[in-house]
Amino acid sequence: MQKIPSSKMILDLEIFNFINGFAGRWPWLDALGIFCAVYLGYVLLFCLAVFLVKDFKKYWRMVLGALAAALFVRFVLVQSFYLLKFRLRPFVNNNHVNFLISYDPHATAFPSGHASFYFALSTIIYRYHKKAGILFYLASFFIVLGRVFVGVHWPSDVVAGAVVGIVMGLILNKLFRKINFS
C-alpha cells in the first residue's frame, strides 16, 4: 500500500523545489547560497566578538546570554527532537535536488539545528540591541534560506527550527531577567 502525501508535504515539496530550483543556474548565486548556508553563521559569531572588543562591560551579558541560549536550544532541545523523530533530508532518495554541499545523509533534518541556533541568538541580541538584532534576524533568515537552496533542508525544517529558536530565546530572556543575568 502506497502512502499518500499530505497537503503539508506537497506544499513543503513545492516550496523546496521552487527555492532549490534556482541552484545550479548561475555560479554567482550558487556561491552566495553556499556562503549563506555554510559561512554566514561564522560572520555572526565574529560580530559577537566585535561587540566584546568594542565595549566589553556593556555587551558581555548580551554575548554570554545569546551564546548560552543558542547552545542550549541547539544542543539540548533540538538534539532531543532528533532522538524522537528521524526525517530524511531532501537530497536522500531524490534525484531532482540540486545538491551543492556535501552533507551526512544519515543526519536527521527536523528541526533545523542551524535555524534554532541562529534565531535563538538573534532573539537575545534583539533584546539588548534592536538594530543589531534586526541585522542578526536578517542574516539568520539568509542562513536558513541558504540551507534550503543548497538542498540540505526542507522549508518546514527551517521554519520549525526558527520557531523553536525564537520561542526559547523569548523564554530564556525572561529567565535571564529573573536571575538578574541582565
PDB file of N, CA and C in Angstrom, residues 85-172:
ATOM      1  N   LYS A  85      12.331  11.691  16.516  1.00  0.00           N
ATOM      2  CA  LYS A  85      11.850  11.544  15.147  1.00  0.00           C
ATOM      3  C   LYS A  85      13.005  11.712  14.170  1.00  0.00           C
ATOM      4  N   PHE A  86      13.035  10.832  13.177  1.00  0.00           N
ATOM      5  CA  PHE A  86      14.037  10.945  12.120  1.00  0.00           C
ATOM      6  C   PHE A  86      13.338  11.382  10.844  1.00  0.00           C
ATOM      7  N   ARG A  87      13.892  12.381  10.193  1.00  0.00           N
ATOM      8  CA  ARG A  87      13.355  12.833   8.915  1.00  0.00           C
ATOM      9  C   ARG A  87      14.487  12.897   7.897  1.00  0.00           C
ATOM     10  N   LEU A  88      14.266  12.263   6.768  1.00  0.00           N
ATOM     11  CA  LEU A  88      15.264  12.284   5.704  1.00  0.00           C
ATOM     12  C   LEU A  88      15.455  13.690   5.160  1.00  0.00           C
ATOM     13  N   ARG A  89      16.658  13.956   4.744  1.00  0.00           N
ATOM     14  CA  ARG A  89      16.964  15.230   4.106  1.00  0.00           C
ATOM     15  C   ARG A  89      16.492  15.190   2.657  1.00  0.00           C
ATOM     16  N   PRO A  90      16.268  16.352   2.051  1.00  0.00           N
ATOM     17  CA  PRO A  90      15.703  16.384   0.691  1.00  0.00           C
ATOM     18  C   PRO A  90      16.530  15.654  -0.361  1.00  0.00           C
ATOM     19  N   PHE A  91      17.851  15.649  -0.200  1.00  0.00           N
ATOM     20  CA  PHE A  91      18.700  15.051  -1.226  1.00  0.00           C
ATOM     21  C   PHE A  91      18.746  13.521  -1.155  1.00  0.00           C
ATOM     22  N   VAL A  92      18.226  12.941  -0.081  1.00  0.00           N
ATOM     23  CA  VAL A  92      18.238  11.491   0.064  1.00  0.00           C
ATOM     24  C   VAL A  92      17.071  10.916  -0.750  1.00  0.00           C
ATOM     25  N   ASN A  93      17.361   9.965  -1.593  1.00  0.00           N
ATOM     26  CA  ASN A  93      16.355   9.294  -2.432  1.00  0.00           C
ATOM     27  C   ASN A  93      15.613  10.253  -3.366  1.00  0.00           C
ATOM     28  N   ASN A  94      16.238  11.328  -3.766  1.00  0.00           N
ATOM     29  CA  ASN A  94      15.580  12.282  -4.656  1.00  0.00           C
ATOM     30  C   ASN A  94      16.610  12.759  -5.675  1.00  0.00           C
ATOM     31  N   ASN A  95      16.432  12.371  -6.914  1.00  0.00           N
ATOM     32  CA  ASN A  95      17.385  12.728  -7.965  1.00  0.00           C
ATOM     33  C   ASN A  95      17.177  14.139  -8.507  1.00  0.00           C
ATOM     34  N   HIS A  96      16.134  14.817  -8.059  1.00  0.00           N
ATOM     35  CA  HIS A  96      15.810  16.135  -8.606  1.00  0.00           C
ATOM     36  C   HIS A  96      16.319  17.289  -7.748  1.00  0.00           C
ATOM     37  N   VAL A  97      17.129  16.991  -6.750  1.00  0.00           N
ATOM     38  CA  VAL A  97      17.653  18.031  -5.868  1.00  0.00           C
ATOM     39  C   VAL A  97      18.971  18.550  -6.421  1.00  0.00           C
ATOM     40  N   ASN A  98      19.108  19.863  -6.458  1.00  0.00           N
ATOM     41  CA  ASN A  98      20.381  20.492  -6.793  1.00  0.00           C
ATOM     42  C   ASN A  98      21.174  20.547  -5.492  1.00  0.00           C
ATOM     43  N   PHE A  99      22.006  19.573  -5.278  1.00  0.00           N
ATOM     44  CA  PHE A  99      22.735  19.381  -4.022  1.00  0.00           C
ATOM     45  C   PHE A  99      24.096  20.046  -4.144  1.00  0.00           C
ATOM     46  N   LEU A 100      24.306  21.151  -3.409  1.00  0.00           N
ATOM     47  CA  LEU A 100      25.505  21.973  -3.612  1.00  0.00           C
ATOM     48  C   LEU A 100      26.604  21.783  -2.577  1.00  0.00           C
ATOM     49  N   ILE A 101      26.290  21.183  -1.429  1.00  0.00           N
ATOM     50  CA  ILE A 101      27.318  20.951  -0.420  1.00  0.00           C
ATOM     51  C   ILE A 101      27.235  19.501   0.025  1.00  0.00           C
ATOM     52  N   SER A 102      28.345  18.966   0.470  1.00  0.00           N
ATOM     53  CA  SER A 102      28.297  17.594   0.974  1.00  0.00           C
ATOM     54  C   SER A 102      27.724  17.619   2.390  1.00  0.00           C
ATOM     55  N   TYR A 103      26.908  16.612   2.679  1.00  0.00           N
ATOM     56  CA  TYR A 103      26.255  16.557   3.979  1.00  0.00           C
ATOM     57  C   TYR A 103      25.937  15.113   4.308  1.00  0.00           C
ATOM     58  N   ASP A 104      25.924  14.784   5.566  1.00  0.00           N
ATOM     59  CA  ASP A 104      25.675  13.428   6.032  1.00  0.00           C
ATOM     60  C   ASP A 104      24.227  13.019   5.752  1.00  0.00           C
ATOM     61  N   PRO A 105      24.007  12.036   4.906  1.00  0.00           N
ATOM     62  CA  PRO A 105      22.632  11.613   4.598  1.00  0.00           C
ATOM     63  C   PRO A 105      21.952  10.900   5.760  1.00  0.00           C
ATOM     64  N   HIS A 106      22.725  10.513   6.774  1.00  0.00           N
ATOM     65  CA  HIS A 106      22.166   9.812   7.929  1.00  0.00           C
ATOM     66  C   HIS A 106      21.784  10.763   9.060  1.00  0.00           C
ATOM     67  N   ALA A 107      22.044  12.047   8.882  1.00  0.00           N
ATOM     68  CA  ALA A 107      21.676  13.046   9.891  1.00  0.00           C
ATOM     69  C   ALA A 107      20.228  13.458   9.667  1.00  0.00           C
ATOM     70  N   THR A 108      19.468  13.509  10.748  1.00  0.00           N
ATOM     71  CA  THR A 108      18.063  13.878  10.632  1.00  0.00           C
ATOM     72  C   THR A 108      17.923  15.362  10.311  1.00  0.00           C
ATOM     73  N   ALA A 109      16.830  15.708   9.666  1.00  0.00           N
ATOM     74  CA  ALA A 109      16.652  17.069   9.168  1.00  0.00           C
ATOM     75  C   ALA A 109      15.764  17.952  10.034  1.00  0.00           C
ATOM     76  N   PHE A 110      14.899  17.359  10.849  1.00  0.00           N
ATOM     77  CA  PHE A 110      13.856  18.142  11.535  1.00  0.00           C
ATOM     78  C   PHE A 110      14.059  18.171  13.031  1.00  0.00           C
ATOM     79  N   PRO A 111      13.998  19.348  13.631  1.00  0.00           N
ATOM     80  CA  PRO A 111      14.039  20.691  13.047  1.00  0.00           C
ATOM     81  C   PRO A 111      15.478  21.090  12.739  1.00  0.00           C
ATOM     82  N   SER A 112      15.640  22.146  12.009  1.00  0.00           N
ATOM     83  CA  SER A 112      16.971  22.611  11.628  1.00  0.00           C
ATOM     84  C   SER A 112      17.733  23.128  12.839  1.00  0.00           C
ATOM     85  N   GLY A 113      18.888  22.530  13.077  1.00  0.00           N
ATOM     86  CA  GLY A 113      19.750  22.996  14.164  1.00  0.00           C
ATOM     87  C   GLY A 113      20.303  24.382  13.889  1.00  0.00           C
ATOM     88  N   HIS A 114      20.633  24.653  12.620  1.00  0.00           N
ATOM     89  CA  HIS A 114      21.130  25.987  12.264  1.00  0.00           C
ATOM     90  C   HIS A 114      20.064  27.053  12.544  1.00  0.00           C
ATOM     91  N   ALA A 115      18.830  26.768  12.134  1.00  0.00           N
ATOM     92  CA  ALA A 115      17.748  27.739  12.344  1.00  0.00           C
ATOM     93  C   ALA A 115      17.521  27.980  13.822  1.00  0.00           C
ATOM     94  N   SER A 116      17.466  26.920  14.601  1.00  0.00           N
ATOM     95  CA  SER A 116      17.215  27.089  16.036  1.00  0.00           C
ATOM     96  C   SER A 116      18.339  27.877  16.692  1.00  0.00           C
ATOM     97  N   PHE A 117      19.578  27.567  16.342  1.00  0.00           N
ATOM     98  CA  PHE A 117      20.735  28.239  16.933  1.00  0.00           C
ATOM     99  C   PHE A 117      20.734  29.733  16.609  1.00  0.00           C
ATOM    100  N   TYR A 118      20.652  30.061  15.323  1.00  0.00           N
ATOM    101  CA  TYR A 118      20.798  31.464  14.929  1.00  0.00           C
ATOM    102  C   TYR A 118      19.580  32.318  15.256  1.00  0.00           C
ATOM    103  N   PHE A 119      18.394  31.735  15.262  1.00  0.00           N
ATOM    104  CA  PHE A 119      17.229  32.530  15.656  1.00  0.00           C
ATOM    105  C   PHE A 119      17.176  32.729  17.173  1.00  0.00           C
ATOM    106  N   ALA A 120      17.636  31.768  17.954  1.00  0.00           N
ATOM    107  CA  ALA A 120      17.746  31.981  19.407  1.00  0.00           C
ATOM    108  C   ALA A 120      18.774  33.080  19.683  1.00  0.00           C
ATOM    109  N   LEU A 121      19.905  33.010  19.007  1.00  0.00           N
ATOM    110  CA  LEU A 121      20.949  34.020  19.129  1.00  0.00           C
ATOM    111  C   LEU A 121      20.392  35.400  18.796  1.00  0.00           C
ATOM    112  N   SER A 122      19.672  35.500  17.689  1.00  0.00           N
ATOM    113  CA  SER A 122      19.106  36.778  17.239  1.00  0.00           C
ATOM    114  C   SER A 122      18.093  37.329  18.225  1.00  0.00           C
ATOM    115  N   THR A 123      17.304  36.449  18.825  1.00  0.00           N
ATOM    116  CA  THR A 123      16.280  36.881  19.775  1.00  0.00           C
ATOM    117  C   THR A 123      16.914  37.522  21.007  1.00  0.00           C
ATOM    118  N   ILE A 124      17.981  36.935  21.501  1.00  0.00           N
ATOM    119  CA  ILE A 124      18.672  37.514  22.662  1.00  0.00           C
ATOM    120  C   ILE A 124      19.337  38.835  22.264  1.00  0.00           C
ATOM    121  N   ILE A 125      20.000  38.862  21.120  1.00  0.00           N
ATOM    122  CA  ILE A 125      20.662  40.089  20.658  1.00  0.00           C
ATOM    123  C   ILE A 125      19.647  41.221  20.528  1.00  0.00           C
ATOM    124  N   TYR A 126      18.481  40.902  19.957  1.00  0.00           N
ATOM    125  CA  TYR A 126      17.445  41.919  19.738  1.00  0.00           C
ATOM    126  C   TYR A 126      17.020  42.583  21.049  1.00  0.00           C
ATOM    127  N   ARG A 127      16.960  41.829  22.109  1.00  0.00           N
ATOM    128  CA  ARG A 127      16.562  42.399  23.407  1.00  0.00           C
ATOM    129  C   ARG A 127      17.540  43.481  23.874  1.00  0.00           C
ATOM    130  N   TYR A 128      18.807  43.268  23.606  1.00  0.00           N
ATOM    131  CA  TYR A 128      19.835  44.198  24.073  1.00  0.00           C
ATOM    132  C   TYR A 128      20.110  45.334  23.092  1.00  0.00           C
ATOM    133  N   HIS A 129      20.034  45.016  21.824  1.00  0.00           N
ATOM    134  CA  HIS A 129      20.470  45.973  20.797  1.00  0.00           C
ATOM    135  C   HIS A 129      19.569  45.785  19.574  1.00  0.00           C
ATOM    136  N   LYS A 130      18.529  46.607  19.479  1.00  0.00           N
ATOM    137  CA  LYS A 130      17.486  46.424  18.454  1.00  0.00           C
ATOM    138  C   LYS A 130      18.044  46.409  17.030  1.00  0.00           C
ATOM    139  N   LYS A 131      18.870  47.373  16.687  1.00  0.00           N
ATOM    140  CA  LYS A 131      19.396  47.446  15.315  1.00  0.00           C
ATOM    141  C   LYS A 131      20.244  46.221  14.985  1.00  0.00           C
ATOM    142  N   ALA A 132      21.115  45.852  15.890  1.00  0.00           N
ATOM    143  CA  ALA A 132      21.935  44.654  15.658  1.00  0.00           C
ATOM    144  C   ALA A 132      21.049  43.418  15.607  1.00  0.00           C
ATOM    145  N   GLY A 133      20.035  43.362  16.457  1.00  0.00           N
ATOM    146  CA  GLY A 133      19.116  42.227  16.467  1.00  0.00           C
ATOM    147  C   GLY A 133      18.410  42.057  15.136  1.00  0.00           C
ATOM    148  N   ILE A 134      17.981  43.159  14.551  1.00  0.00           N
ATOM    149  CA  ILE A 134      17.325  43.095  13.242  1.00  0.00           C
ATOM    150  C   ILE A 134      18.294  42.555  12.192  1.00  0.00           C
ATOM    151  N   LEU A 135      19.535  43.013  12.227  1.00  0.00           N
ATOM    152  CA  LEU A 135      20.539  42.508  11.278  1.00  0.00           C
ATOM    153  C   LEU A 135      20.819  41.023  11.512  1.00  0.00           C
ATOM    154  N   PHE A 136      20.850  40.608  12.782  1.00  0.00           N
ATOM    155  CA  PHE A 136      21.060  39.198  13.096  1.00  0.00           C
ATOM    156  C   PHE A 136      19.882  38.359  12.587  1.00  0.00           C
ATOM    157  N   TYR A 137      18.648  38.854  12.782  1.00  0.00           N
ATOM    158  CA  TYR A 137      17.475  38.142  12.259  1.00  0.00           C
ATOM    159  C   TYR A 137      17.541  38.029  10.742  1.00  0.00           C
ATOM    160  N   LEU A 138      17.912  39.108  10.084  1.00  0.00           N
ATOM    161  CA  LEU A 138      18.012  39.102   8.623  1.00  0.00           C
ATOM    162  C   LEU A 138      19.065  38.087   8.155  1.00  0.00           C
ATOM    163  N   ALA A 139      20.221  38.108   8.812  1.00  0.00           N
ATOM    164  CA  ALA A 139      21.274  37.148   8.465  1.00  0.00           C
ATOM    165  C   ALA A 139      20.805  35.716   8.743  1.00  0.00           C
ATOM    166  N   SER A 140      20.084  35.516   9.840  1.00  0.00           N
ATOM    167  CA  SER A 140      19.560  34.179  10.168  1.00  0.00           C
ATOM    168  C   SER A 140      18.597  33.703   9.094  1.00  0.00           C
ATOM    169  N   PHE A 141      17.772  34.622   8.593  1.00  0.00           N
ATOM    170  CA  PHE A 141      16.860  34.282   7.501  1.00  0.00           C
ATOM    171  C   PHE A 141      17.650  33.814   6.277  1.00  0.00           C
ATOM    172  N   PHE A 142      18.732  34.529   5.942  1.00  0.00           N
ATOM    173  CA  PHE A 142      19.528  34.143   4.780  1.00  0.00           C
ATOM    174  C   PHE A 142      20.271  32.826   5.016  1.00  0.00           C
ATOM    175  N   ILE A 143      20.653  32.554   6.259  1.00  0.00           N
ATOM    176  CA  ILE A 143      21.280  31.264   6.571  1.00  0.00           C
ATOM    177  C   ILE A 143      20.304  30.128   6.276  1.00  0.00           C
ATOM    178  N   VAL A 144      19.071  30.249   6.793  1.00  0.00           N
ATOM    179  CA  VAL A 144      18.122  29.143   6.617  1.00  0.00           C
ATOM    180  C   VAL A 144      17.630  29.053   5.168  1.00  0.00           C
ATOM    181  N   LEU A 145      17.488  30.180   4.506  1.00  0.00           N
ATOM    182  CA  LEU A 145      17.144  30.155   3.085  1.00  0.00           C
ATOM    183  C   LEU A 145      18.247  29.444   2.305  1.00  0.00           C
ATOM    184  N   GLY A 146      19.483  29.724   2.675  1.00  0.00           N
ATOM    185  CA  GLY A 146      20.622  29.062   2.043  1.00  0.00           C
ATOM    186  C   GLY A 146      20.623  27.564   2.276  1.00  0.00           C
ATOM    187  N   ARG A 147      20.180  27.125   3.454  1.00  0.00           N
ATOM    188  CA  ARG A 147      20.136  25.690   3.765  1.00  0.00           C
ATOM    189  C   ARG A 147      19.128  24.966   2.859  1.00  0.00           C
ATOM    190  N   VAL A 148      18.040  25.636   2.546  1.00  0.00           N
ATOM    191  CA  VAL A 148      17.068  25.053   1.610  1.00  0.00           C
ATOM    192  C   VAL A 148      17.636  25.130   0.190  1.00  0.00           C
ATOM    193  N   PHE A 149      18.207  26.262  -0.174  1.00  0.00           N
ATOM    194  CA  PHE A 149      18.758  26.475  -1.513  1.00  0.00           C
ATOM    195  C   PHE A 149      19.790  25.405  -1.874  1.00  0.00           C
ATOM    196  N   VAL A 150      20.698  25.078  -0.934  1.00  0.00           N
ATOM    197  CA  VAL A 150      21.761  24.107  -1.237  1.00  0.00           C
ATOM    198  C   VAL A 150      21.281  22.665  -1.151  1.00  0.00           C
ATOM    199  N   GLY A 151      20.046  22.448  -0.687  1.00  0.00           N
ATOM    200  CA  GLY A 151      19.446  21.119  -0.731  1.00  0.00           C
ATOM    201  C   GLY A 151      19.549  20.273   0.517  1.00  0.00           C
ATOM    202  N   VAL A 152      19.904  20.858   1.662  1.00  0.00           N
ATOM    203  CA  VAL A 152      20.066  20.030   2.869  1.00  0.00           C
ATOM    204  C   VAL A 152      18.886  20.107   3.843  1.00  0.00           C
ATOM    205  N   HIS A 153      17.934  21.026   3.614  1.00  0.00           N
ATOM    206  CA  HIS A 153      16.771  21.129   4.493  1.00  0.00           C
ATOM    207  C   HIS A 153      15.493  21.360   3.703  1.00  0.00           C
ATOM    208  N   TRP A 154      14.411  20.840   4.247  1.00  0.00           N
ATOM    209  CA  TRP A 154      13.068  21.163   3.778  1.00  0.00           C
ATOM    210  C   TRP A 154      12.673  22.505   4.365  1.00  0.00           C
ATOM    211  N   PRO A 155      11.814  23.257   3.714  1.00  0.00           N
ATOM    212  CA  PRO A 155      11.354  24.528   4.302  1.00  0.00           C
ATOM    213  C   PRO A 155      10.738  24.357   5.696  1.00  0.00           C
ATOM    214  N   SER A 156       9.979  23.287   5.915  1.00  0.00           N
ATOM    215  CA  SER A 156       9.383  23.088   7.241  1.00  0.00           C
ATOM    216  C   SER A 156      10.433  22.825   8.313  1.00  0.00           C
ATOM    217  N   ASP A 157      11.581  22.274   7.948  1.00  0.00           N
ATOM    218  CA  ASP A 157      12.673  22.068   8.908  1.00  0.00           C
ATOM    219  C   ASP A 157      13.171  23.404   9.446  1.00  0.00           C
ATOM    220  N   VAL A 158      13.383  24.356   8.526  1.00  0.00           N
ATOM    221  CA  VAL A 158      13.942  25.641   8.946  1.00  0.00           C
ATOM    222  C   VAL A 158      12.895  26.505   9.642  1.00  0.00           C
ATOM    223  N   VAL A 159      11.637  26.398   9.224  1.00  0.00           N
ATOM    224  CA  VAL A 159      10.572  27.152   9.902  1.00  0.00           C
ATOM    225  C   VAL A 159      10.425  26.641  11.331  1.00  0.00           C
ATOM    226  N   ALA A 160      10.384  25.324  11.501  1.00  0.00           N
ATOM    227  CA  ALA A 160      10.266  24.755  12.847  1.00  0.00           C
ATOM    228  C   ALA A 160      11.472  25.137  13.711  1.00  0.00           C
ATOM    229  N   GLY A 161      12.660  25.063  13.138  1.00  0.00           N
ATOM    230  CA  GLY A 161      13.860  25.451  13.884  1.00  0.00           C
ATOM    231  C   GLY A 161      13.838  26.911  14.284  1.00  0.00           C
ATOM    232  N   ALA A 162      13.381  27.782  13.369  1.00  0.00           N
ATOM    233  CA  ALA A 162      13.297  29.215  13.680  1.00  0.00           C
ATOM    234  C   ALA A 162      12.292  29.462  14.794  1.00  0.00           C
ATOM    235  N   VAL A 163      11.149  28.799  14.738  1.00  0.00           N
ATOM    236  CA  VAL A 163      10.128  28.971  15.781  1.00  0.00           C
ATOM    237  C   VAL A 163      10.667  28.511  17.129  1.00  0.00           C
ATOM    238  N   VAL A 164      11.303  27.345  17.153  1.00  0.00           N
ATOM    239  CA  VAL A 164      11.888  26.837  18.403  1.00  0.00           C
ATOM    240  C   VAL A 164      12.926  27.834  18.930  1.00  0.00           C
ATOM    241  N   GLY A 165      13.779  28.334  18.056  1.00  0.00           N
ATOM    242  CA  GLY A 165      14.811  29.284  18.473  1.00  0.00           C
ATOM    243  C   GLY A 165      14.237  30.577  19.021  1.00  0.00           C
ATOM    244  N   ILE A 166      13.236  31.116  18.342  1.00  0.00           N
ATOM    245  CA  ILE A 166      12.635  32.381  18.789  1.00  0.00           C
ATOM    246  C   ILE A 166      11.878  32.190  20.097  1.00  0.00           C
ATOM    247  N   VAL A 167      11.056  31.154  20.176  1.00  0.00           N
ATOM    248  CA  VAL A 167      10.273  30.922  21.399  1.00  0.00           C
ATOM    249  C   VAL A 167      11.202  30.676  22.590  1.00  0.00           C
ATOM    250  N   MET A 168      12.181  29.832  22.407  1.00  0.00           N
ATOM    251  CA  MET A 168      13.107  29.572  23.520  1.00  0.00           C
ATOM    252  C   MET A 168      13.949  30.802  23.842  1.00  0.00           C
ATOM    253  N   GLY A 169      14.292  31.589  22.834  1.00  0.00           N
ATOM    254  CA  GLY A 169      15.012  32.841  23.088  1.00  0.00           C
ATOM    255  C   GLY A 169      14.184  33.779  23.954  1.00  0.00           C
ATOM    256  N   LEU A 170      12.888  33.873  23.670  1.00  0.00           N
ATOM    257  CA  LEU A 170      11.994  34.720  24.479  1.00  0.00           C
ATOM    258  C   LEU A 170      11.871  34.196  25.906  1.00  0.00           C
ATOM    259  N   ILE A 171      11.719  32.878  26.039  1.00  0.00           N
ATOM    260  CA  ILE A 171      11.612  32.276  27.380  1.00  0.00           C
ATOM    261  C   ILE A 171      12.908  32.473  28.157  1.00  0.00           C
ATOM    262  N   LEU A 172      14.028  32.232  27.506  1.00  0.00           N
ATOM    263  CA  LEU A 172      15.310  32.388  28.193  1.00  0.00           C
ATOM    264  C   LEU A 172      15.602  33.849  28.516  1.00  0.00           C
TER     265      LEU A 172
END
